[in-house]
mmCIF file of C-alpha atoms in Angstrom:
data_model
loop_
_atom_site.group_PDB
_atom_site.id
_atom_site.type_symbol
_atom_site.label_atom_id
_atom_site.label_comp_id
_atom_site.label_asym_id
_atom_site.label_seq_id
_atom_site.Cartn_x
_atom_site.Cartn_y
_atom_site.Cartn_z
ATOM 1 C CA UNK A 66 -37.508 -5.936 -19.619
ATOM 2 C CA UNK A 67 -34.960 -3.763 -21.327
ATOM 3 C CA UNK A 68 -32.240 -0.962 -20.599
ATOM 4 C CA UNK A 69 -32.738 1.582 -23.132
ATOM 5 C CA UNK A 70 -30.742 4.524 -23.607
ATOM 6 C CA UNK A 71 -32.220 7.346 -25.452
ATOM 7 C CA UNK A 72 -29.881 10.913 -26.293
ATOM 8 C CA UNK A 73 -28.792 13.274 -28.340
ATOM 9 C CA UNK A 74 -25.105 14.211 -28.015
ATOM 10 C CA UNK A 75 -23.431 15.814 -30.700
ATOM 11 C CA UNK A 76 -20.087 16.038 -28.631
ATOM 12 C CA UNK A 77 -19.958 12.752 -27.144
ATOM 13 C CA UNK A 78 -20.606 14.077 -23.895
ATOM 14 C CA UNK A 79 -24.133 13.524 -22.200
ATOM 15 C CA UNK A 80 -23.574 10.158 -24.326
ATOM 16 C CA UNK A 81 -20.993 9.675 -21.664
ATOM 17 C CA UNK A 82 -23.448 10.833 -18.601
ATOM 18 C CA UNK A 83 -25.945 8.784 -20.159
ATOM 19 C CA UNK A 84 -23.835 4.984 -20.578
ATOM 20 C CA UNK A 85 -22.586 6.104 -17.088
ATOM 21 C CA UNK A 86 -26.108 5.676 -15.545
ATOM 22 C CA UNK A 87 -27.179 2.734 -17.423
ATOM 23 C CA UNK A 88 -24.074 0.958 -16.476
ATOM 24 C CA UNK A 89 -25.278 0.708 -12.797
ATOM 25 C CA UNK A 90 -28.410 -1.671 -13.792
ATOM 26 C CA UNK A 91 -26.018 -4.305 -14.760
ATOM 27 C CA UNK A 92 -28.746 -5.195 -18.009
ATOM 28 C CA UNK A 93 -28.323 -5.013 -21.690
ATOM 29 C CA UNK A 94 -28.499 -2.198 -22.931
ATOM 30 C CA UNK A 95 -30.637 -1.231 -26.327
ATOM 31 C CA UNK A 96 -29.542 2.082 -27.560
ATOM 32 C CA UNK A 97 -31.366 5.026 -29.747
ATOM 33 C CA UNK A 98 -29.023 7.686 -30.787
ATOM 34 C CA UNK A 99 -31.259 10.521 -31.911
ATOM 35 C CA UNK A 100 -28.485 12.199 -34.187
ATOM 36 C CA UNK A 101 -29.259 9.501 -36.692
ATOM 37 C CA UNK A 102 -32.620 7.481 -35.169
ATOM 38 C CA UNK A 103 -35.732 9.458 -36.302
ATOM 39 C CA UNK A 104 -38.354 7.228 -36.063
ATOM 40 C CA UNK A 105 -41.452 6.720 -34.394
ATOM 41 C CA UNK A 106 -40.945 3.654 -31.293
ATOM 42 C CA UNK A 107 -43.403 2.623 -28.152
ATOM 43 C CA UNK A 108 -41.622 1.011 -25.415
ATOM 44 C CA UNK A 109 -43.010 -0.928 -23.570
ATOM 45 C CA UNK A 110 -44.561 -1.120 -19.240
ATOM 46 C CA UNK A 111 -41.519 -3.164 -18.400
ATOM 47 C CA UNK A 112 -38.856 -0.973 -19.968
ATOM 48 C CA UNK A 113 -36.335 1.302 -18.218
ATOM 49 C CA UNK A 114 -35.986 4.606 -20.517
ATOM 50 C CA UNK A 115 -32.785 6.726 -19.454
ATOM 51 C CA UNK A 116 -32.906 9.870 -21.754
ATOM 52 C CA UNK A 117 -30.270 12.140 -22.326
ATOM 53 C CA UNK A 118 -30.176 15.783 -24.003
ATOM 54 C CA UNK A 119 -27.794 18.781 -24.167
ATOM 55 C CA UNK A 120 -28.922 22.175 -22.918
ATOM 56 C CA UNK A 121 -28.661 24.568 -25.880
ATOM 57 C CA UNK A 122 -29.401 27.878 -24.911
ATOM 58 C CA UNK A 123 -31.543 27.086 -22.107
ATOM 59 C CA UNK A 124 -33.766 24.515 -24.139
ATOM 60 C CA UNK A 125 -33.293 20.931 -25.414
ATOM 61 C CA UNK A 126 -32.178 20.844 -28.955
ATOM 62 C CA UNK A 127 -35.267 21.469 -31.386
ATOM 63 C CA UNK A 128 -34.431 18.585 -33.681
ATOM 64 C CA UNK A 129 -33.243 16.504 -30.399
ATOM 65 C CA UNK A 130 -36.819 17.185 -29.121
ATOM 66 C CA UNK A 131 -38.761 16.507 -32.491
ATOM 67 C CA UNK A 132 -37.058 13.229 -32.427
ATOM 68 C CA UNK A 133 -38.227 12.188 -29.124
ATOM 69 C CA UNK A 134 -41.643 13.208 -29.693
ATOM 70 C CA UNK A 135 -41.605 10.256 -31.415
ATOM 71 C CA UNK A 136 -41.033 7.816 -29.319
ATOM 72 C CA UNK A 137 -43.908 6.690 -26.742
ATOM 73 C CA UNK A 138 -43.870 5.043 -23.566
ATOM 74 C CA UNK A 139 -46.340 2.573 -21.851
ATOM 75 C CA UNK A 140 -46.614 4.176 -18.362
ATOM 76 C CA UNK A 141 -42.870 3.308 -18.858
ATOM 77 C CA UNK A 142 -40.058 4.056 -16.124
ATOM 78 C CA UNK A 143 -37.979 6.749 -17.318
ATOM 79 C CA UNK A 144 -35.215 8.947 -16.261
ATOM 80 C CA UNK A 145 -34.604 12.222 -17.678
ATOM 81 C CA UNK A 146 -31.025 14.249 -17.529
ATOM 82 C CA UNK A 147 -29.974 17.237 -19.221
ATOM 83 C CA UNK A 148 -26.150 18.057 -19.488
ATOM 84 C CA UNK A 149 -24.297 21.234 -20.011
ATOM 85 C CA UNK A 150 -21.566 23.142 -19.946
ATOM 86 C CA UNK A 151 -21.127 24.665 -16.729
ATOM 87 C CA UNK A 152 -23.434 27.259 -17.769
ATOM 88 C CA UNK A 153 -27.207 27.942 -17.278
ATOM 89 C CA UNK A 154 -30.064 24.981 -17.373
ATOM 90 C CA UNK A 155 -32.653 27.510 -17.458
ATOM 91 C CA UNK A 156 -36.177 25.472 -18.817
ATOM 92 C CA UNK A 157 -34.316 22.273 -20.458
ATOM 93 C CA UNK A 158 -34.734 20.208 -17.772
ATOM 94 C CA UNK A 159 -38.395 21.007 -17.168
ATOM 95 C CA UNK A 160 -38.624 20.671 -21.091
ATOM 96 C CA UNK A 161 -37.818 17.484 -20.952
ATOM 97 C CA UNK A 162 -39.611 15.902 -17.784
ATOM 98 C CA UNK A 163 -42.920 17.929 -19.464
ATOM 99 C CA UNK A 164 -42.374 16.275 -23.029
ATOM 100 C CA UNK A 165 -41.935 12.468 -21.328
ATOM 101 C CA UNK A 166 -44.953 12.670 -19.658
ATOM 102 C CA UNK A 167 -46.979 14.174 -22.146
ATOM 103 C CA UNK A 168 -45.407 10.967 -24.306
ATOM 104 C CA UNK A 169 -47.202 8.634 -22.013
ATOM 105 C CA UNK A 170 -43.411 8.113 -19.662
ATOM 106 C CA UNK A 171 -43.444 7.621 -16.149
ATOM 107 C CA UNK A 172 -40.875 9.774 -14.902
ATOM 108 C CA UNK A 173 -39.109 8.438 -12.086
ATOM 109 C CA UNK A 174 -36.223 11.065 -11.111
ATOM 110 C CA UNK A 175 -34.362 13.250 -13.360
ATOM 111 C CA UNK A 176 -30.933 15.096 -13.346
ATOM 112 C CA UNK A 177 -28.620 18.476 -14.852
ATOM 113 C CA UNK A 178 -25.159 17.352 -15.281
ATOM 114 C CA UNK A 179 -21.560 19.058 -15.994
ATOM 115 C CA UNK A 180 -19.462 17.989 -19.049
ATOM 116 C CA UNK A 181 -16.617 20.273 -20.644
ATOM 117 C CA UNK A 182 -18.380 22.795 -22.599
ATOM 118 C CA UNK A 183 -18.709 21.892 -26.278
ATOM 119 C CA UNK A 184 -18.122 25.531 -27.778
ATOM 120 C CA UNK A 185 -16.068 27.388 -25.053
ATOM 121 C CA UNK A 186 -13.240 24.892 -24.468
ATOM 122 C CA UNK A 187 -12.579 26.710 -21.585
ATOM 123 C CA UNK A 188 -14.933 25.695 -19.421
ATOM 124 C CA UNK A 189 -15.597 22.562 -17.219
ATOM 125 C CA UNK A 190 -12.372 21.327 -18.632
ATOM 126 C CA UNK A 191 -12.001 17.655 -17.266
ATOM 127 C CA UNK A 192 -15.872 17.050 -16.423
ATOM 128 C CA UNK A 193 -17.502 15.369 -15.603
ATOM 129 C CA UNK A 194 -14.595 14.310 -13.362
ATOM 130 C CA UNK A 195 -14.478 11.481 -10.676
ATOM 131 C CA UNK A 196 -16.469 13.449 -7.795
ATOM 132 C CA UNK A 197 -19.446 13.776 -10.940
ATOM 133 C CA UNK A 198 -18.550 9.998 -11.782
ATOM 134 C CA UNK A 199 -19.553 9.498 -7.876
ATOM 135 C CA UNK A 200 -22.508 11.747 -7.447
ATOM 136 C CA UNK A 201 -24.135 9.990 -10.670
ATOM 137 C CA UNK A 202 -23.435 6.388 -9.778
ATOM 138 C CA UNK A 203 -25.235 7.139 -6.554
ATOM 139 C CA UNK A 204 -28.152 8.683 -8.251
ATOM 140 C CA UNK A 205 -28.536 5.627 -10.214
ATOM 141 C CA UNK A 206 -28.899 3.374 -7.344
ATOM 142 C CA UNK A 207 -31.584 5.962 -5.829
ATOM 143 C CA UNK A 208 -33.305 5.191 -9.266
ATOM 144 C CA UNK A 209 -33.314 1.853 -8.968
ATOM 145 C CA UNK A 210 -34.758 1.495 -5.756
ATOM 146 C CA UNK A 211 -37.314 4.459 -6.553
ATOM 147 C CA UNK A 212 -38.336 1.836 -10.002
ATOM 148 C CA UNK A 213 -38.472 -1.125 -7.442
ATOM 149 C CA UNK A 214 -41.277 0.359 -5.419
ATOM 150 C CA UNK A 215 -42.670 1.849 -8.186
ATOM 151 C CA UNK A 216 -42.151 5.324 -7.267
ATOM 152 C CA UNK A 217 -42.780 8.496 -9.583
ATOM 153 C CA UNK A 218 -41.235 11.565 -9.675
ATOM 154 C CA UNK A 219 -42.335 13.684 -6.607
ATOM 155 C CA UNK A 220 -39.156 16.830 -6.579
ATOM 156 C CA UNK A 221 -40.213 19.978 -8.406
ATOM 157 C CA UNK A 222 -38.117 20.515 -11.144
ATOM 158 C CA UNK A 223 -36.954 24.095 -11.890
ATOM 159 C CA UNK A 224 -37.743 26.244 -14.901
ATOM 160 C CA UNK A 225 -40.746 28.297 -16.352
ATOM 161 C CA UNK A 226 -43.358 28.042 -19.074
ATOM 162 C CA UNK A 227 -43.668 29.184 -21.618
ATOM 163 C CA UNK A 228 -39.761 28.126 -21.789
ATOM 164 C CA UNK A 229 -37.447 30.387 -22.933
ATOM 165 C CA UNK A 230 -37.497 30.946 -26.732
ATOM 166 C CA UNK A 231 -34.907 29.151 -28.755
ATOM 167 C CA UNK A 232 -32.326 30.987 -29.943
ATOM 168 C CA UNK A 233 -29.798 31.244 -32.610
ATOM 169 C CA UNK A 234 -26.293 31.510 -31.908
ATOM 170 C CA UNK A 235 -24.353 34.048 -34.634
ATOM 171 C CA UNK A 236 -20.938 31.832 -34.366
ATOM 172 C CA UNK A 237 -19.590 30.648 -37.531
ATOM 173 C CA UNK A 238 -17.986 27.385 -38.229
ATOM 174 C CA UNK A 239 -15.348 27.850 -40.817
ATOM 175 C CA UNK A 240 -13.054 24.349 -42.278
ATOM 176 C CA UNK A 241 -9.929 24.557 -43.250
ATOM 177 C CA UNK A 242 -9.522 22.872 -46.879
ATOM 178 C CA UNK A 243 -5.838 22.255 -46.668
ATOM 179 C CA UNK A 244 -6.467 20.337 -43.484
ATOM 180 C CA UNK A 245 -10.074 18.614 -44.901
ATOM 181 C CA UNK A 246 -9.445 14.893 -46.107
ATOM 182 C CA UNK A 247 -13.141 14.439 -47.444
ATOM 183 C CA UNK A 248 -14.204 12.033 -45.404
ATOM 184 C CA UNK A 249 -17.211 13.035 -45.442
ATOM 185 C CA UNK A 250 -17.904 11.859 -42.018
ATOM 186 C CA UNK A 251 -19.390 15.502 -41.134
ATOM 187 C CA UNK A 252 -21.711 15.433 -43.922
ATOM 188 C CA UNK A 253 -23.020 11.574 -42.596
ATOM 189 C CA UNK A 254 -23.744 12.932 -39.223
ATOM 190 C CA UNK A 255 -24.805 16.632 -39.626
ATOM 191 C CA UNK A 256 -28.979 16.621 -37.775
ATOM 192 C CA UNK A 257 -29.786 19.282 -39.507
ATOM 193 C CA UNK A 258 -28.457 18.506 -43.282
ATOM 194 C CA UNK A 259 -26.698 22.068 -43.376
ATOM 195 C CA UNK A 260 -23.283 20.639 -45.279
ATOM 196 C CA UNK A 261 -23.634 19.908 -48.426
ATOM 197 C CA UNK A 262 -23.695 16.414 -49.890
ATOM 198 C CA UNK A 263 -20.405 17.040 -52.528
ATOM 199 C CA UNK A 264 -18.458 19.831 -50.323
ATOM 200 C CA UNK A 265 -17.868 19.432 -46.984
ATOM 201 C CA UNK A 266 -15.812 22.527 -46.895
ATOM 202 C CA UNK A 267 -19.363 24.378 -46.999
ATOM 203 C CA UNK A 268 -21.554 24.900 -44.149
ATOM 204 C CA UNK A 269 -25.725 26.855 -44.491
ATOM 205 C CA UNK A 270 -25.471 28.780 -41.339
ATOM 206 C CA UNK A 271 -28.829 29.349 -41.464
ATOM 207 C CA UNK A 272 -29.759 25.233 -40.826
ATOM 208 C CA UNK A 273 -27.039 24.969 -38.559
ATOM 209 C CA UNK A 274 -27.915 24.495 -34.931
ATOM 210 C CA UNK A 275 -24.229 25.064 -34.272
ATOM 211 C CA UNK A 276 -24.709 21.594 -32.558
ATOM 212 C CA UNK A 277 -20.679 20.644 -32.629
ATOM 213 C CA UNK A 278 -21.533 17.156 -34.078
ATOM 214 C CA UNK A 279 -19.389 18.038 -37.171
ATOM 215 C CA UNK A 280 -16.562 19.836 -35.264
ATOM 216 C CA UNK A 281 -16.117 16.404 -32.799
ATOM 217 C CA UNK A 282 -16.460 13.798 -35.260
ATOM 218 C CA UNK A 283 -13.807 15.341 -37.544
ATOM 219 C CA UNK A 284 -10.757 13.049 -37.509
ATOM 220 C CA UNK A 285 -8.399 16.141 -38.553
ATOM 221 C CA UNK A 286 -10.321 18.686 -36.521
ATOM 222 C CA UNK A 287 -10.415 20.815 -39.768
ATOM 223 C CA UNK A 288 -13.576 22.418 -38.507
ATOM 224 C CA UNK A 289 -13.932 24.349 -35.532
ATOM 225 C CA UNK A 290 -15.821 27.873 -34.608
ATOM 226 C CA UNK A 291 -14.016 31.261 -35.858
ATOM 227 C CA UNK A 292 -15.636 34.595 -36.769
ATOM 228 C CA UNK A 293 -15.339 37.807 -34.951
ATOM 229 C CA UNK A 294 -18.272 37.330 -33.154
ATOM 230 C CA UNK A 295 -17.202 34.057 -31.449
ATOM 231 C CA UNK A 296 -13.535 35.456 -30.896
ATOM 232 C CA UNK A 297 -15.510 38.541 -28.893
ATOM 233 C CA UNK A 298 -17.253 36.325 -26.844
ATOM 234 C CA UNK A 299 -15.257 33.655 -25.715
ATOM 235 C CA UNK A 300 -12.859 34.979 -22.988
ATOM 236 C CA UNK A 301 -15.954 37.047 -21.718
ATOM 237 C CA UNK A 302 -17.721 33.799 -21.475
ATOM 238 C CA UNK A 303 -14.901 31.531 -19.809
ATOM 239 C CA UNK A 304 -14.486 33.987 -17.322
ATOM 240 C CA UNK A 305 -18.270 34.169 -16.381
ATOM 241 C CA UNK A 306 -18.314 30.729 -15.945
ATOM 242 C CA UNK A 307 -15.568 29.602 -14.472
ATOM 243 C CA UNK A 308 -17.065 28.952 -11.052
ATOM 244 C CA UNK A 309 -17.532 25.027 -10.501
ATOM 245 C CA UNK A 310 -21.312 24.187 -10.644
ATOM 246 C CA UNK A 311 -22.307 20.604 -9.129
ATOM 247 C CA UNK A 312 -24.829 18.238 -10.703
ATOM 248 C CA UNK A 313 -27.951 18.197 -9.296
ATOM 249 C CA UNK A 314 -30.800 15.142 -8.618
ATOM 250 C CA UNK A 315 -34.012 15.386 -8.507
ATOM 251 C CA UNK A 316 -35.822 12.456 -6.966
#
């Protein structure tokens, strides 16, 4: 029997939310980070499956869900959690509960978690704090009881089909060359293959998922988001969502 942690976290963050779960089952832990792993895999019956992905717009990431398509379960235990920014789930959650069953997953109980936004730095500053810490250690030992009776899923998770179409954001990323040490680190970890292979200066907004993978593993934050369009939506944005939203379980 493994512990297998599955996500996609371009900020580091439902990374975090992910390890934080799997560290309550006191197992080793076999991980499958889906910003580089694209590969098919079939777990197996015995397997515990904790998957992780970042709401984007109201979906899971479209690369982030390719990825998983991949991988294959057994009737396998899994848990599925989608983490934002103090914003809007919307159909990401019930994306990805629909997509592990379809992959042959038995989905045990699932979760929508708070991290500090990953574009809007303004938001859910500090999360997930301690009282999310809490919440999410106690969901973890609801899961494990639910996988030791060999319990499924029986909550209704919210969200519509057809899901919300995916959608584009207009912000630009812009990196500052007097700043840029060309590490090339943004280039190694970019999902989408939108920065060139000799100039990481350039960006092809038109791949970009505007993910923030490049913008968090940058070790002289030379690249952030700029452009009118971002600058006109930001303080609009912070203040709409400024009201604390809680994590919520769904056994």
């Amino acid at each position: 029997m493994s512990n297998v942690t599955i996500y996609f976290s371009p900020s580091g963050t439902t990374k975090k939310v992910v390890e934080q779960i799997a560290s309550n089952f006191n197992k080793e832990i076999e991980t499958y980070d889906l910003l580089n792993f694209n590969s098919d895999k079939e777990f197996s019956s015995d397997d515990i499956i904790i998957v992780g992905m970042p709401v984007f717009a109201g979906r899971i990431p479209k690369t982030a869900r390719n990825r998983l398509s991949k991988l294959k379960g057994d009737n396998t235990s899994a848990i599925a959690v989608v983490n934002y920014g103090n914003a809007h789930v919307t159909d990401a959650l019930l994306e990805l509960v629909d997509l592990l069953k379809e992959n042959n997953f038995n989905v045990i109980a699932a979760a929508s978690t708070i991290s500090h936004h990953s574009i809007f730095d303004g938001v859910a500053v500090g999360r997930p704090d301690s009282a999310d810490i809490e919440k999410i250690n106690e969901f973890a030992d609801k899961c494990k009881e639910k996988i030791e009776t060999g319990e499924s899923l029986e909550s209704e998770i919210p969200g519509n089909k057809p899901y919300v179409d995916y959608k584009q954001l207009p912000f630009e990323i812009s990196c500052d060359e007097t700043v840029c040490v060309f590490c090339y680190d943004c280039i190694s970890i970019c999902p989408e293959k939108a920065i060139p292979d000799d100039d990481p200066v350039d960006i092809d907004l038109d791949l970009c998922s505007r993910c923030t993978a490049c913008i968090s593993i940058c070790p002289e934050n030379a690249r952030k988001f700029s452009g009118e369009s971002f600058e006109a939506k930001k303080p609009a944005f912070e203040e709409a969502n400024s009201e604390r939203k809680e994590p919520e379980f769904y056994l």
